[in-house]
């Protein structure tokens, strides 16, 4: 055989030898190798444990305890301040001064000093541990955050902050504001969160292992509240302590556990963490040597000594020069390894560390899957902050972990970010966030305090409304009154005898309706309606009066063609939902346009006359215009048709208004003092004389300043659907400018007037809507919000709409109390007919308004009845009542 052939033959023999050796080890350590199917199963088991730890009933028996940390937010980039962090976690502790500045760019500066903790103090009494802090020179009067962990006797079960406070007080020469105790895992997440605001998971993979993440508060049964998020310290090292991992634990894991200080505890940690990995490898090597697979069966005292093979040796042997390192390390153990032994040991190290990375990937995958489900997104994008010597010093380990995570949770984009000084800088960042949130909370509370009306303020609003009602009814005070109390000449509510076909027109916004209403009396009264909706273009709304009414008549013509009734002279009721002064049932003088209308040559004119002129110009059909109707009166009449006790109408929608049946003797601007007449209050103008200025805010004034009717309809602008969204938008802009929302960035969308519609308030305040859906609504508006942003936006919406409901309730309380006093009753039952999208669709408006009326008018038992098409059906009913009364008058004459 030639030298060349001998060399080749030797190489092949070496490869075959290594292959055979690896086969033996693979078979030997088969139980440590996991398929993806097994890892997925472990991931599902861990996910169940997460849920058990969060549940109130299941937490006591859960192994993964899911401890709330009360850390509710990660850094948002606006934190600043000067903080001290104490890091107590082993045989030494550090004191750091952390300065967070926020000028052009946020920066963190750290100074630190390390102090040894004597062994007798570590294992001594709690008093001695905390007394040790008295020897330290601590920066005076700075905020302190703690990251603490000792096994001193007398400490377990006690509050470490209390112990430290006692030690500081005992020393007596400095003060410290201790904010909270911080777990090192949370500190890791917060440190990385400072650099990447997507970071919402923290992991320690070092001597020990643990994880934390931001969980939805609604899922944390052990903490009150269901809005926002809170960091949960999983304490996942105890996963499997209930036997859940017995099928994957090996004889070596069990031997490790038996020899530990806490048998039966932290079983998952003992399978994956740096404290135990070297020992696991040593036990495997001992057994393989005993069975003759390694070191020619030689076993040395060093190899049999616990702790002699360290986790750092596993990392070294797996690296590039691993075989050389293996020979050196094994040589120090006295086993004189062959080249094949070194290859075999390297293979064992790889299998053990690979198992650790795979198991941690499975548990991390459980957390990531939960985050994805919480957010309801098809794909998760997040950052995981990591610290720990095993992860840092073992590059191959980190790569395996990343690769397996992405394989187990393919629908996620995960960034792994290495932490710097997680347990110290992170502790300071938690402090900074806590101070930011506290200051932010204080300022937001102060901002919204103006909207939170007291009972005394609401009683005062009721009192002032009552005064203005009286002024509107008085002959001498009517002209200067803000609430005009217009007579409607509707003298009766329906009595059930109404019968016939009636046309109704409904003009009150950007859409215009024409209706045919067929009312049939008898034992089974029926109302049948047919209608078509027509748009009113902005150029018509703000053009000339003639153009507006020509457009209305054109719509009527189209409808009559549609119904085949152009040759029939139908009685017509015209619902005209704008402030009008009526001099008879069919004469309504437009006082002022509202709701964005600005058509010229209409204010001061009779709108029925303008309609008749439009019909005459068209020369296609004729109609008997019986009544001009306000939508509020129509609402009352519709409900009165169903419930005879209904004598009040309320609109709580785009606009706000009320009407009620007033005693004729009190309406000084109309002749006669017998019977009753419906009065159209036009209460939207309440406060136009300045009587509400003490409760108007800067945001109300901003909305008014940019409105089409500056200084007008001030009460309406505080409580109607047309303006609530705009009030909210102005508050959000202010809070964003002050850095409390949307990272201080005011989007072009938020700058757009009218973009935040009132319907968004109804959606955002829905009890069924999670913050995730609130964020979705804000994203539709081009607002890139965080969970914290969503909480603030929801609070703003709730505060603004609550005030609106209370103001509306105060006004209604004034009305019903007046009716009660008119009739000399000590107690009164009455029904209010209500219509309007704000009342119908907002989840809380109606309830808050009802409660306010009940509190402010306790002698009135008020029933609220939702109207069914007051502006259409109501107009027809008023027309029917008008025709009935006209016929009765003709019969008498």
PDB file of N, CA and C in Angstrom, residues 784-870:
ATOM      1  N   UNK A 784     -51.103  56.134  14.646  1.00  0.00           N
ATOM      2  CA  UNK A 784     -50.342  54.958  15.049  1.00  0.00           C
ATOM      3  C   UNK A 784     -50.238  54.967  16.566  1.00  0.00           C
ATOM      4  N   UNK A 785     -51.155  54.257  17.217  1.00  0.00           N
ATOM      5  CA  UNK A 785     -51.271  54.355  18.667  1.00  0.00           C
ATOM      6  C   UNK A 785     -50.683  53.135  19.356  1.00  0.00           C
ATOM      7  N   UNK A 786     -50.247  53.366  20.596  1.00  0.00           N
ATOM      8  CA  UNK A 786     -49.841  52.276  21.470  1.00  0.00           C
ATOM      9  C   UNK A 786     -51.031  51.893  22.339  1.00  0.00           C
ATOM     10  N   UNK A 787     -50.846  50.859  23.147  1.00  0.00           N
ATOM     11  CA  UNK A 787     -51.891  50.457  24.086  1.00  0.00           C
ATOM     12  C   UNK A 787     -52.177  51.597  25.068  1.00  0.00           C
ATOM     13  N   UNK A 788     -51.121  52.264  25.544  1.00  0.00           N
ATOM     14  CA  UNK A 788     -51.304  53.382  26.478  1.00  0.00           C
ATOM     15  C   UNK A 788     -52.077  54.510  25.822  1.00  0.00           C
ATOM     16  N   UNK A 789     -51.768  54.792  24.546  1.00  0.00           N
ATOM     17  CA  UNK A 789     -52.515  55.825  23.817  1.00  0.00           C
ATOM     18  C   UNK A 789     -53.999  55.494  23.793  1.00  0.00           C
ATOM     19  N   UNK A 790     -54.300  54.230  23.529  1.00  0.00           N
ATOM     20  CA  UNK A 790     -55.703  53.808  23.414  1.00  0.00           C
ATOM     21  C   UNK A 790     -56.448  54.026  24.727  1.00  0.00           C
ATOM     22  N   UNK A 791     -55.780  53.761  25.848  1.00  0.00           N
ATOM     23  CA  UNK A 791     -56.407  53.973  27.154  1.00  0.00           C
ATOM     24  C   UNK A 791     -56.741  55.444  27.348  1.00  0.00           C
ATOM     25  N   UNK A 792     -55.795  56.313  27.001  1.00  0.00           N
ATOM     26  CA  UNK A 792     -56.007  57.754  27.174  1.00  0.00           C
ATOM     27  C   UNK A 792     -57.115  58.245  26.259  1.00  0.00           C
ATOM     28  N   UNK A 793     -57.099  57.814  24.997  1.00  0.00           N
ATOM     29  CA  UNK A 793     -58.138  58.235  24.043  1.00  0.00           C
ATOM     30  C   UNK A 793     -59.512  57.796  24.541  1.00  0.00           C
ATOM     31  N   UNK A 794     -59.581  56.570  25.047  1.00  0.00           N
ATOM     32  CA  UNK A 794     -60.867  56.069  25.560  1.00  0.00           C
ATOM     33  C   UNK A 794     -61.328  56.900  26.750  1.00  0.00           C
ATOM     34  N   UNK A 795     -60.403  57.288  27.603  1.00  0.00           N
ATOM     35  CA  UNK A 795     -60.761  58.113  28.761  1.00  0.00           C
ATOM     36  C   UNK A 795     -61.249  59.489  28.318  1.00  0.00           C
ATOM     37  N   UNK A 796     -60.573  60.078  27.344  1.00  0.00           N
ATOM     38  CA  UNK A 796     -60.990  61.389  26.834  1.00  0.00           C
ATOM     39  C   UNK A 796     -62.402  61.305  26.253  1.00  0.00           C
ATOM     40  N   UNK A 797     -62.629  60.297  25.423  1.00  0.00           N
ATOM     41  CA  UNK A 797     -63.954  60.126  24.815  1.00  0.00           C
ATOM     42  C   UNK A 797     -65.029  59.969  25.889  1.00  0.00           C
ATOM     43  N   UNK A 798     -64.729  59.140  26.898  1.00  0.00           N
ATOM     44  CA  UNK A 798     -65.696  58.898  27.965  1.00  0.00           C
ATOM     45  C   UNK A 798     -65.999  60.147  28.769  1.00  0.00           C
ATOM     46  N   UNK A 799     -64.974  60.955  29.007  1.00  0.00           N
ATOM     47  CA  UNK A 799     -65.152  62.179  29.799  1.00  0.00           C
ATOM     48  C   UNK A 799     -65.997  63.194  29.041  1.00  0.00           C
ATOM     49  N   UNK A 800     -65.721  63.362  27.759  1.00  0.00           N
ATOM     50  CA  UNK A 800     -66.459  64.335  26.947  1.00  0.00           C
ATOM     51  C   UNK A 800     -67.918  63.911  26.770  1.00  0.00           C
ATOM     52  N   UNK A 801     -68.150  62.631  26.487  1.00  0.00           N
ATOM     53  CA  UNK A 801     -69.528  62.177  26.271  1.00  0.00           C
ATOM     54  C   UNK A 801     -70.312  62.151  27.585  1.00  0.00           C
ATOM     55  N   UNK A 802     -69.636  61.873  28.688  1.00  0.00           N
ATOM     56  CA  UNK A 802     -70.323  61.894  29.986  1.00  0.00           C
ATOM     57  C   UNK A 802     -70.813  63.295  30.315  1.00  0.00           C
ATOM     58  N   UNK A 803     -69.945  64.282  30.087  1.00  0.00           N
ATOM     59  CA  UNK A 803     -70.375  65.662  30.332  1.00  0.00           C
ATOM     60  C   UNK A 803     -71.564  66.021  29.458  1.00  0.00           C
ATOM     61  N   UNK A 804     -71.532  65.599  28.187  1.00  0.00           N
ATOM     62  CA  UNK A 804     -72.636  65.883  27.264  1.00  0.00           C
ATOM     63  C   UNK A 804     -73.940  65.299  27.792  1.00  0.00           C
ATOM     64  N   UNK A 805     -73.896  64.041  28.242  1.00  0.00           N
ATOM     65  CA  UNK A 805     -75.098  63.383  28.758  1.00  0.00           C
ATOM     66  C   UNK A 805     -75.595  64.077  30.028  1.00  0.00           C
ATOM     67  N   UNK A 806     -74.676  64.494  30.883  1.00  0.00           N
ATOM     68  CA  UNK A 806     -75.074  65.166  32.121  1.00  0.00           C
ATOM     69  C   UNK A 806     -75.688  66.534  31.841  1.00  0.00           C
ATOM     70  N   UNK A 807     -75.107  67.278  30.903  1.00  0.00           N
ATOM     71  CA  UNK A 807     -75.676  68.584  30.551  1.00  0.00           C
ATOM     72  C   UNK A 807     -77.078  68.427  29.957  1.00  0.00           C
ATOM     73  N   UNK A 808     -77.222  67.424  29.094  1.00  0.00           N
ATOM     74  CA  UNK A 808     -78.528  67.152  28.503  1.00  0.00           C
ATOM     75  C   UNK A 808     -79.527  66.761  29.604  1.00  0.00           C
ATOM     76  N   UNK A 809     -79.068  65.950  30.539  1.00  0.00           N
ATOM     77  CA  UNK A 809     -79.921  65.541  31.652  1.00  0.00           C
ATOM     78  C   UNK A 809     -80.320  66.703  32.539  1.00  0.00           C
ATOM     79  N   UNK A 810     -79.395  67.643  32.780  1.00  0.00           N
ATOM     80  CA  UNK A 810     -79.706  68.818  33.599  1.00  0.00           C
ATOM     81  C   UNK A 810     -80.783  69.675  32.927  1.00  0.00           C
ATOM     82  N   UNK A 811     -80.665  69.821  31.599  1.00  0.00           N
ATOM     83  CA  UNK A 811     -81.678  70.572  30.866  1.00  0.00           C
ATOM     84  C   UNK A 811     -83.037  69.896  30.942  1.00  0.00           C
ATOM     85  N   UNK A 812     -83.065  68.564  30.767  1.00  0.00           N
ATOM     86  CA  UNK A 812     -84.327  67.819  30.813  1.00  0.00           C
ATOM     87  C   UNK A 812     -84.937  67.864  32.206  1.00  0.00           C
ATOM     88  N   UNK A 813     -84.096  67.831  33.248  1.00  0.00           N
ATOM     89  CA  UNK A 813     -84.601  67.927  34.619  1.00  0.00           C
ATOM     90  C   UNK A 813     -85.325  69.256  34.837  1.00  0.00           C
ATOM     91  N   UNK A 814     -84.793  70.331  34.257  1.00  0.00           N
ATOM     92  CA  UNK A 814     -85.453  71.635  34.362  1.00  0.00           C
ATOM     93  C   UNK A 814     -86.824  71.611  33.692  1.00  0.00           C
ATOM     94  N   UNK A 815     -86.927  70.935  32.556  1.00  0.00           N
ATOM     95  CA  UNK A 815     -88.189  70.881  31.798  1.00  0.00           C
ATOM     96  C   UNK A 815     -89.251  70.096  32.569  1.00  0.00           C
ATOM     97  N   UNK A 816     -88.929  68.894  33.007  1.00  0.00           N
ATOM     98  CA  UNK A 816     -89.955  68.061  33.657  1.00  0.00           C
ATOM     99  C   UNK A 816     -90.373  68.650  35.003  1.00  0.00           C
ATOM    100  N   UNK A 817     -89.410  69.272  35.702  1.00  0.00           N
ATOM    101  CA  UNK A 817     -89.782  69.916  36.966  1.00  0.00           C
ATOM    102  C   UNK A 817     -90.720  71.088  36.734  1.00  0.00           C
ATOM    103  N   UNK A 818     -90.523  71.800  35.619  1.00  0.00           N
ATOM    104  CA  UNK A 818     -91.418  72.921  35.303  1.00  0.00           C
ATOM    105  C   UNK A 818     -92.831  72.424  35.018  1.00  0.00           C
ATOM    106  N   UNK A 819     -92.930  71.339  34.245  1.00  0.00           N
ATOM    107  CA  UNK A 819     -94.252  70.763  33.946  1.00  0.00           C
ATOM    108  C   UNK A 819     -94.941  70.331  35.249  1.00  0.00           C
ATOM    109  N   UNK A 820     -94.186  69.703  36.142  1.00  0.00           N
ATOM    110  CA  UNK A 820     -94.756  69.266  37.425  1.00  0.00           C
ATOM    111  C   UNK A 820     -95.282  70.447  38.222  1.00  0.00           C
ATOM    112  N   UNK A 821     -94.484  71.519  38.280  1.00  0.00           N
ATOM    113  CA  UNK A 821     -94.904  72.701  39.026  1.00  0.00           C
ATOM    114  C   UNK A 821     -96.082  73.389  38.354  1.00  0.00           C
ATOM    115  N   UNK A 822     -96.089  73.384  36.995  1.00  0.00           N
ATOM    116  CA  UNK A 822     -97.238  73.953  36.265  1.00  0.00           C
ATOM    117  C   UNK A 822     -98.542  73.310  36.728  1.00  0.00           C
ATOM    118  N   UNK A 823     -98.493  72.035  37.001  1.00  0.00           N
ATOM    119  CA  UNK A 823     -99.705  71.270  37.302  1.00  0.00           C
ATOM    120  C   UNK A 823     -99.935  71.106  38.807  1.00  0.00           C
ATOM    121  N   UNK A 824     -99.059  71.712  39.616  1.00  0.00           N
ATOM    122  CA  UNK A 824     -99.247  71.690  41.057  1.00  0.00           C
ATOM    123  C   UNK A 824     -99.141  70.309  41.663  1.00  0.00           C
ATOM    124  N   UNK A 825     -98.287  69.472  41.093  1.00  0.00           N
ATOM    125  CA  UNK A 825     -98.155  68.090  41.563  1.00  0.00           C
ATOM    126  C   UNK A 825     -96.939  67.940  42.468  1.00  0.00           C
ATOM    127  N   UNK A 826     -97.093  67.134  43.514  1.00  0.00           N
ATOM    128  CA  UNK A 826     -95.953  66.824  44.372  1.00  0.00           C
ATOM    129  C   UNK A 826     -95.071  65.762  43.723  1.00  0.00           C
ATOM    130  N   UNK A 827     -95.709  64.815  43.026  1.00  0.00           N
ATOM    131  CA  UNK A 827     -94.998  63.758  42.306  1.00  0.00           C
ATOM    132  C   UNK A 827     -95.652  63.589  40.950  1.00  0.00           C
ATOM    133  N   UNK A 828     -94.885  63.325  39.906  1.00  0.00           N
ATOM    134  CA  UNK A 828     -95.465  63.264  38.559  1.00  0.00           C
ATOM    135  C   UNK A 828     -94.814  62.165  37.732  1.00  0.00           C
ATOM    136  N   UNK A 829     -95.649  61.436  37.012  1.00  0.00           N
ATOM    137  CA  UNK A 829     -95.183  60.469  36.018  1.00  0.00           C
ATOM    138  C   UNK A 829     -95.301  61.104  34.643  1.00  0.00           C
ATOM    139  N   UNK A 830     -94.264  61.009  33.852  1.00  0.00           N
ATOM    140  CA  UNK A 830     -94.304  61.612  32.514  1.00  0.00           C
ATOM    141  C   UNK A 830     -93.396  60.826  31.577  1.00  0.00           C
ATOM    142  N   UNK A 831     -93.711  60.872  30.285  1.00  0.00           N
ATOM    143  CA  UNK A 831     -92.894  60.180  29.284  1.00  0.00           C
ATOM    144  C   UNK A 831     -92.225  61.204  28.374  1.00  0.00           C
ATOM    145  N   UNK A 832     -90.968  60.963  28.072  1.00  0.00           N
ATOM    146  CA  UNK A 832     -90.206  61.798  27.139  1.00  0.00           C
ATOM    147  C   UNK A 832     -89.930  60.963  25.893  1.00  0.00           C
ATOM    148  N   UNK A 833     -90.367  61.453  24.734  1.00  0.00           N
ATOM    149  CA  UNK A 833     -90.039  60.807  23.469  1.00  0.00           C
ATOM    150  C   UNK A 833     -88.659  61.259  23.015  1.00  0.00           C
ATOM    151  N   UNK A 834     -87.798  60.302  22.670  1.00  0.00           N
ATOM    152  CA  UNK A 834     -86.405  60.634  22.334  1.00  0.00           C
ATOM    153  C   UNK A 834     -86.031  60.087  20.971  1.00  0.00           C
ATOM    154  N   UNK A 835     -85.266  60.870  20.236  1.00  0.00           N
ATOM    155  CA  UNK A 835     -84.692  60.420  18.973  1.00  0.00           C
ATOM    156  C   UNK A 835     -83.285  60.992  18.868  1.00  0.00           C
ATOM    157  N   UNK A 836     -82.510  60.449  17.946  1.00  0.00           N
ATOM    158  CA  UNK A 836     -81.153  60.963  17.722  1.00  0.00           C
ATOM    159  C   UNK A 836     -80.100  59.875  17.851  1.00  0.00           C
ATOM    160  N   UNK A 837     -79.126  59.937  16.970  1.00  0.00           N
ATOM    161  CA  UNK A 837     -78.106  58.885  16.909  1.00  0.00           C
ATOM    162  C   UNK A 837     -77.253  58.812  18.168  1.00  0.00           C
ATOM    163  N   UNK A 838     -76.985  59.945  18.807  1.00  0.00           N
ATOM    164  CA  UNK A 838     -76.166  59.935  20.017  1.00  0.00           C
ATOM    165  C   UNK A 838     -76.869  59.135  21.112  1.00  0.00           C
ATOM    166  N   UNK A 839     -78.164  59.370  21.264  1.00  0.00           N
ATOM    167  CA  UNK A 839     -78.941  58.648  22.271  1.00  0.00           C
ATOM    168  C   UNK A 839     -79.077  57.171  21.910  1.00  0.00           C
ATOM    169  N   UNK A 840     -79.282  56.905  20.639  1.00  0.00           N
ATOM    170  CA  UNK A 840     -79.531  55.533  20.200  1.00  0.00           C
ATOM    171  C   UNK A 840     -78.268  54.672  20.174  1.00  0.00           C
ATOM    172  N   UNK A 841     -77.166  55.245  19.706  1.00  0.00           N
ATOM    173  CA  UNK A 841     -75.996  54.435  19.391  1.00  0.00           C
ATOM    174  C   UNK A 841     -74.877  54.492  20.417  1.00  0.00           C
ATOM    175  N   UNK A 842     -74.817  55.575  21.196  1.00  0.00           N
ATOM    176  CA  UNK A 842     -73.722  55.667  22.169  1.00  0.00           C
ATOM    177  C   UNK A 842     -74.002  54.700  23.315  1.00  0.00           C
ATOM    178  N   UNK A 843     -72.980  53.914  23.725  1.00  0.00           N
ATOM    179  CA  UNK A 843     -73.234  52.859  24.723  1.00  0.00           C
ATOM    180  C   UNK A 843     -73.603  53.355  26.118  1.00  0.00           C
ATOM    181  N   UNK A 844     -73.247  54.606  26.459  1.00  0.00           N
ATOM    182  CA  UNK A 844     -73.469  55.077  27.830  1.00  0.00           C
ATOM    183  C   UNK A 844     -74.279  56.368  27.929  1.00  0.00           C
ATOM    184  N   UNK A 845     -74.463  57.078  26.828  1.00  0.00           N
ATOM    185  CA  UNK A 845     -75.097  58.404  26.887  1.00  0.00           C
ATOM    186  C   UNK A 845     -76.474  58.334  27.547  1.00  0.00           C
ATOM    187  N   UNK A 846     -77.321  57.428  27.070  1.00  0.00           N
ATOM    188  CA  UNK A 846     -78.699  57.374  27.573  1.00  0.00           C
ATOM    189  C   UNK A 846     -78.723  57.071  29.068  1.00  0.00           C
ATOM    190  N   UNK A 847     -77.922  56.100  29.500  1.00  0.00           N
ATOM    191  CA  UNK A 847     -77.920  55.727  30.914  1.00  0.00           C
ATOM    192  C   UNK A 847     -77.475  56.863  31.813  1.00  0.00           C
ATOM    193  N   UNK A 848     -76.421  57.581  31.409  1.00  0.00           N
ATOM    194  CA  UNK A 848     -75.917  58.710  32.210  1.00  0.00           C
ATOM    195  C   UNK A 848     -76.956  59.825  32.239  1.00  0.00           C
ATOM    196  N   UNK A 849     -77.588  60.090  31.091  1.00  0.00           N
ATOM    197  CA  UNK A 849     -78.610  61.133  31.047  1.00  0.00           C
ATOM    198  C   UNK A 849     -79.791  60.780  31.951  1.00  0.00           C
ATOM    199  N   UNK A 850     -80.278  59.528  31.869  1.00  0.00           N
ATOM    200  CA  UNK A 850     -81.395  59.097  32.719  1.00  0.00           C
ATOM    201  C   UNK A 850     -81.059  59.293  34.202  1.00  0.00           C
ATOM    202  N   UNK A 851     -79.850  58.878  34.591  1.00  0.00           N
ATOM    203  CA  UNK A 851     -79.437  58.983  35.989  1.00  0.00           C
ATOM    204  C   UNK A 851     -79.374  60.433  36.439  1.00  0.00           C
ATOM    205  N   UNK A 852     -78.893  61.312  35.554  1.00  0.00           N
ATOM    206  CA  UNK A 852     -78.799  62.736  35.887  1.00  0.00           C
ATOM    207  C   UNK A 852     -80.185  63.327  36.110  1.00  0.00           C
ATOM    208  N   UNK A 853     -81.136  62.996  35.248  1.00  0.00           N
ATOM    209  CA  UNK A 853     -82.511  63.489  35.400  1.00  0.00           C
ATOM    210  C   UNK A 853     -83.094  62.994  36.725  1.00  0.00           C
ATOM    211  N   UNK A 854     -82.843  61.737  37.034  1.00  0.00           N
ATOM    212  CA  UNK A 854     -83.370  61.142  38.264  1.00  0.00           C
ATOM    213  C   UNK A 854     -82.819  61.860  39.496  1.00  0.00           C
ATOM    214  N   UNK A 855     -81.534  62.209  39.453  1.00  0.00           N
ATOM    215  CA  UNK A 855     -80.905  62.864  40.604  1.00  0.00           C
ATOM    216  C   UNK A 855     -81.319  64.322  40.739  1.00  0.00           C
ATOM    217  N   UNK A 856     -81.503  65.009  39.605  1.00  0.00           N
ATOM    218  CA  UNK A 856     -81.797  66.445  39.638  1.00  0.00           C
ATOM    219  C   UNK A 856     -83.293  66.751  39.703  1.00  0.00           C
ATOM    220  N   UNK A 857     -84.132  65.782  39.336  1.00  0.00           N
ATOM    221  CA  UNK A 857     -85.587  65.979  39.415  1.00  0.00           C
ATOM    222  C   UNK A 857     -86.205  64.776  40.123  1.00  0.00           C
ATOM    223  N   UNK A 858     -85.928  64.625  41.421  1.00  0.00           N
ATOM    224  CA  UNK A 858     -86.347  63.420  42.139  1.00  0.00           C
ATOM    225  C   UNK A 858     -87.861  63.257  42.285  1.00  0.00           C
ATOM    226  N   UNK A 859     -88.620  64.348  42.094  1.00  0.00           N
ATOM    227  CA  UNK A 859     -90.084  64.270  42.237  1.00  0.00           C
ATOM    228  C   UNK A 859     -90.777  63.900  40.930  1.00  0.00           C
ATOM    229  N   UNK A 860     -89.983  63.633  39.902  1.00  0.00           N
ATOM    230  CA  UNK A 860     -90.542  63.252  38.598  1.00  0.00           C
ATOM    231  C   UNK A 860     -90.100  61.830  38.256  1.00  0.00           C
ATOM    232  N   UNK A 861     -91.062  60.998  37.969  1.00  0.00           N
ATOM    233  CA  UNK A 861     -90.767  59.650  37.495  1.00  0.00           C
ATOM    234  C   UNK A 861     -90.805  59.688  35.971  1.00  0.00           C
ATOM    235  N   UNK A 862     -89.660  59.762  35.362  1.00  0.00           N
ATOM    236  CA  UNK A 862     -89.567  60.016  33.918  1.00  0.00           C
ATOM    237  C   UNK A 862     -89.294  58.717  33.174  1.00  0.00           C
ATOM    238  N   UNK A 863     -90.152  58.439  32.213  1.00  0.00           N
ATOM    239  CA  UNK A 863     -89.969  57.288  31.325  1.00  0.00           C
ATOM    240  C   UNK A 863     -89.486  57.809  29.974  1.00  0.00           C
ATOM    241  N   UNK A 864     -88.436  57.226  29.466  1.00  0.00           N
ATOM    242  CA  UNK A 864     -87.913  57.639  28.161  1.00  0.00           C
ATOM    243  C   UNK A 864     -88.326  56.610  27.118  1.00  0.00           C
ATOM    244  N   UNK A 865     -88.979  57.080  26.050  1.00  0.00           N
ATOM    245  CA  UNK A 865     -89.483  56.203  24.995  1.00  0.00           C
ATOM    246  C   UNK A 865     -88.788  56.546  23.686  1.00  0.00           C
ATOM    247  N   UNK A 866     -88.128  55.567  23.101  1.00  0.00           N
ATOM    248  CA  UNK A 866     -87.394  55.802  21.858  1.00  0.00           C
ATOM    249  C   UNK A 866     -88.364  56.013  20.713  1.00  0.00           C
ATOM    250  N   UNK A 867     -88.168  57.074  19.994  1.00  0.00           N
ATOM    251  CA  UNK A 867     -89.059  57.424  18.885  1.00  0.00           C
ATOM    252  C   UNK A 867     -88.757  56.585  17.646  1.00  0.00           C
ATOM    253  N   UNK A 868     -89.803  56.346  16.894  1.00  0.00           N
ATOM    254  CA  UNK A 868     -89.649  55.637  15.623  1.00  0.00           C
ATOM    255  C   UNK A 868     -89.948  56.614  14.495  1.00  0.00           C
ATOM    256  N   UNK A 869     -88.913  57.224  13.966  1.00  0.00           N
ATOM    257  CA  UNK A 869     -89.042  58.154  12.844  1.00  0.00           C
ATOM    258  C   UNK A 869     -89.908  59.371  13.163  1.00  0.00           C
ATOM    259  N   UNK A 870     -89.462  60.142  14.172  1.00  0.00           N
ATOM    260  CA  UNK A 870     -90.201  61.346  14.549  1.00  0.00           C
ATOM    261  C   UNK A 870     -90.283  62.380  13.457  1.00  0.00           C
TER     262      UNK A 870
END
